[in-house]
C-alpha cells in the first residue's frame, strides 16, 4: 500500500511501492526519450509493422504501434533517425494493445552499435539540459 494505505499506480498498472521500485530497477541501463521511425519484421511470419520509437536505451526500446506483436515474438528491429540506421535481432518483452511494445535487443549488427551510442549520447545531453 502507498501513503495512507493506498495502492500506488504507475503507467496504468497498480503496484505495491516495493514492487514498483523493483520493476523500475530491472532495467540494465537508463531509458531516454527518443523519437525515430522504426520497422519491426517477424521473419517467420513474413510480417512487417511500421512503428515509432518513443524511448531508447542501450539494451532495448519502446515502440509505439496500434497492433504490436505478442510477448515473446522474435523480430528484426530497424530504426532510422537522420542519416543514421540501426538494426538488431530483438524480442518483444511486453506488448500493450493499442499502445505499443517493449523490446530487448538480442544481437545488434556491428555497424549499428555506433549509431545507437551516438543517439544515446545526444539523448542524455538533452535530458541533462532539461533537468538542469
Short mmCIF file of C-alpha atoms in Angstrom, two decimals:
data_model
loop_
_atom_site.label_atom_id
_atom_site.label_comp_id
_atom_site.label_asym_id
_atom_site.label_seq_id
_atom_site.Cartn_x
_atom_site.Cartn_y
_atom_site.Cartn_z
CA UNK A 1 0.00 0.00 0.00
CA UNK A 2 1.12 3.54 -0.67
CA UNK A 3 0.73 6.58 1.59
CA UNK A 4 -2.45 6.49 3.66
CA UNK A 5 -2.87 2.80 2.82
CA UNK A 6 -3.45 3.37 -0.90
CA UNK A 7 -2.06 1.32 -3.76
CA UNK A 8 0.43 3.17 -5.97
CA UNK A 9 -0.16 3.48 -9.71
CA UNK A 10 2.45 3.55 -12.47
CA UNK A 11 1.55 3.82 -16.15
CA UNK A 12 -1.93 2.46 -15.51
CA UNK A 13 -0.71 -0.57 -13.51
CA UNK A 14 -1.21 -0.84 -9.77
CA UNK A 15 1.78 -1.89 -7.67
CA UNK A 16 2.74 -2.03 -4.07
CA UNK A 17 5.52 0.61 -3.69
CA UNK A 18 8.25 -2.04 -3.29
CA UNK A 19 7.10 -3.80 -6.47
CA UNK A 20 7.11 -0.52 -8.42
CA UNK A 21 10.70 0.17 -7.36
CA UNK A 22 11.76 -3.38 -8.28
CA UNK A 23 10.07 -3.01 -11.70
CA UNK A 24 11.98 0.20 -12.44
CA UNK A 25 15.29 -1.23 -11.21
CA UNK A 26 15.07 -4.21 -13.60
CA UNK A 27 16.40 -2.06 -16.42
CA UNK A 28 20.10 -2.54 -17.03
CA UNK A 29 20.60 0.93 -18.48
CA UNK A 30 18.82 4.30 -18.47
CA UNK A 31 15.99 4.81 -20.92
CA UNK A 32 15.73 8.17 -22.71
CA UNK A 33 13.01 9.89 -24.69
CA UNK A 34 13.92 9.46 -28.33
CA UNK A 35 11.74 9.86 -31.41
CA UNK A 36 12.58 7.98 -34.61
CA UNK A 37 10.98 5.88 -37.33
CA UNK A 38 11.12 2.13 -36.87
CA UNK A 39 10.12 -1.09 -38.57
CA UNK A 40 9.62 -4.49 -36.95
CA UNK A 41 9.96 -7.59 -39.07
CA UNK A 42 8.77 -11.03 -37.98
CA UNK A 43 10.76 -13.10 -40.46
CA UNK A 44 8.96 -16.36 -39.58
CA UNK A 45 5.54 -14.94 -40.42
CA UNK A 46 6.87 -12.59 -43.13
CA UNK A 47 5.09 -9.65 -41.44
CA UNK A 48 6.31 -6.05 -41.22
CA UNK A 49 4.94 -3.37 -38.92
CA UNK A 50 5.81 0.32 -39.21
CA UNK A 51 6.33 1.93 -35.83
CA UNK A 52 7.83 4.85 -33.96
CA UNK A 53 10.46 4.72 -31.23
CA UNK A 54 9.48 6.80 -28.20
CA UNK A 55 12.10 5.59 -25.69
CA UNK A 56 15.59 4.17 -26.24
CA UNK A 57 18.25 2.51 -24.09
CA UNK A 58 21.46 0.58 -24.65
CA UNK A 59 19.56 -2.71 -24.33
CA UNK A 60 16.15 -2.01 -25.89
CA UNK A 61 13.41 0.44 -26.74
CA UNK A 62 9.70 1.16 -26.56
CA UNK A 63 7.86 1.23 -29.86
CA UNK A 64 4.52 3.00 -30.36
CA UNK A 65 2.08 1.00 -32.51
CA UNK A 66 -1.58 0.03 -32.51
CA UNK A 67 -1.21 -3.73 -33.08
CA UNK A 68 2.06 -4.93 -31.54
CA UNK A 69 3.38 -8.46 -31.89
CA UNK A 70 2.70 -10.73 -28.88
CA UNK A 71 5.16 -11.05 -26.00
CA UNK A 72 8.00 -13.43 -26.88
CA UNK A 73 7.95 -12.78 -30.64
CA UNK A 74 11.43 -12.63 -32.18
CA UNK A 75 11.76 -9.69 -34.58
CA UNK A 76 14.28 -7.68 -36.52
CA UNK A 77 14.06 -4.03 -35.42
CA UNK A 78 15.23 -1.35 -37.83
CA UNK A 79 15.44 2.26 -36.63
CA UNK A 80 16.29 5.33 -38.69
CA UNK A 81 16.96 8.83 -37.42
CA UNK A 82 18.54 11.47 -39.63
CA UNK A 83 21.08 9.71 -41.84
CA UNK A 84 21.83 7.01 -39.27
CA UNK A 85 20.45 3.48 -39.31
CA UNK A 86 20.24 0.78 -36.65
CA UNK A 87 19.28 -2.90 -36.85
CA UNK A 88 19.11 -5.61 -34.21
CA UNK A 89 17.59 -9.02 -33.70
CA UNK A 90 15.22 -8.42 -30.82
CA UNK A 91 12.49 -9.92 -28.68
CA UNK A 92 9.15 -8.46 -27.61
CA UNK A 93 9.28 -8.46 -23.80
CA UNK A 94 5.88 -6.88 -23.24
CA UNK A 95 3.02 -5.95 -25.51
CA UNK A 96 0.26 -3.40 -24.89
CA UNK A 97 -2.60 -3.50 -27.43
CA UNK A 98 -3.41 -0.08 -28.93
CA UNK A 99 -0.23 1.36 -27.35
CA UNK A 100 2.97 -0.42 -28.28
CA UNK A 101 5.64 -2.86 -27.20
CA UNK A 102 8.86 -3.03 -25.24
CA UNK A 103 11.71 -4.83 -26.98
CA UNK A 104 15.08 -6.05 -25.82
CA UNK A 105 17.97 -6.06 -28.30
CA UNK A 106 19.44 -9.57 -28.53
CA UNK A 107 22.02 -9.13 -31.30
CA UNK A 108 22.97 -5.68 -32.56
CA UNK A 109 24.51 -5.54 -36.01
CA UNK A 110 28.13 -4.33 -35.58
CA UNK A 111 27.75 -1.20 -37.72
CA UNK A 112 24.60 -0.29 -35.75
CA UNK A 113 26.30 -0.05 -32.34
CA UNK A 114 27.89 3.30 -33.28
CA UNK A 115 24.52 4.78 -34.27
CA UNK A 116 22.94 3.59 -31.02
CA UNK A 117 25.73 5.07 -28.89
CA UNK A 118 25.56 8.37 -30.80
CA UNK A 119 21.77 8.61 -30.32
CA UNK A 120 22.06 7.80 -26.61
CA UNK A 121 24.80 10.41 -26.09
CA UNK A 122 22.56 13.04 -27.68
CA UNK A 123 19.50 11.92 -25.70
CA UNK A 124 21.46 12.01 -22.43
CA UNK A 125 22.68 15.55 -23.15
CA UNK A 126 19.11 16.65 -24.00
CA UNK A 127 17.90 15.10 -20.75
CA UNK A 128 20.60 16.89 -18.72
CA UNK A 129 19.65 20.23 -20.32
CA UNK A 130 16.00 19.71 -19.38
CA UNK A 131 16.82 18.72 -15.79
CA UNK A 132 19.46 21.31 -15.04
#
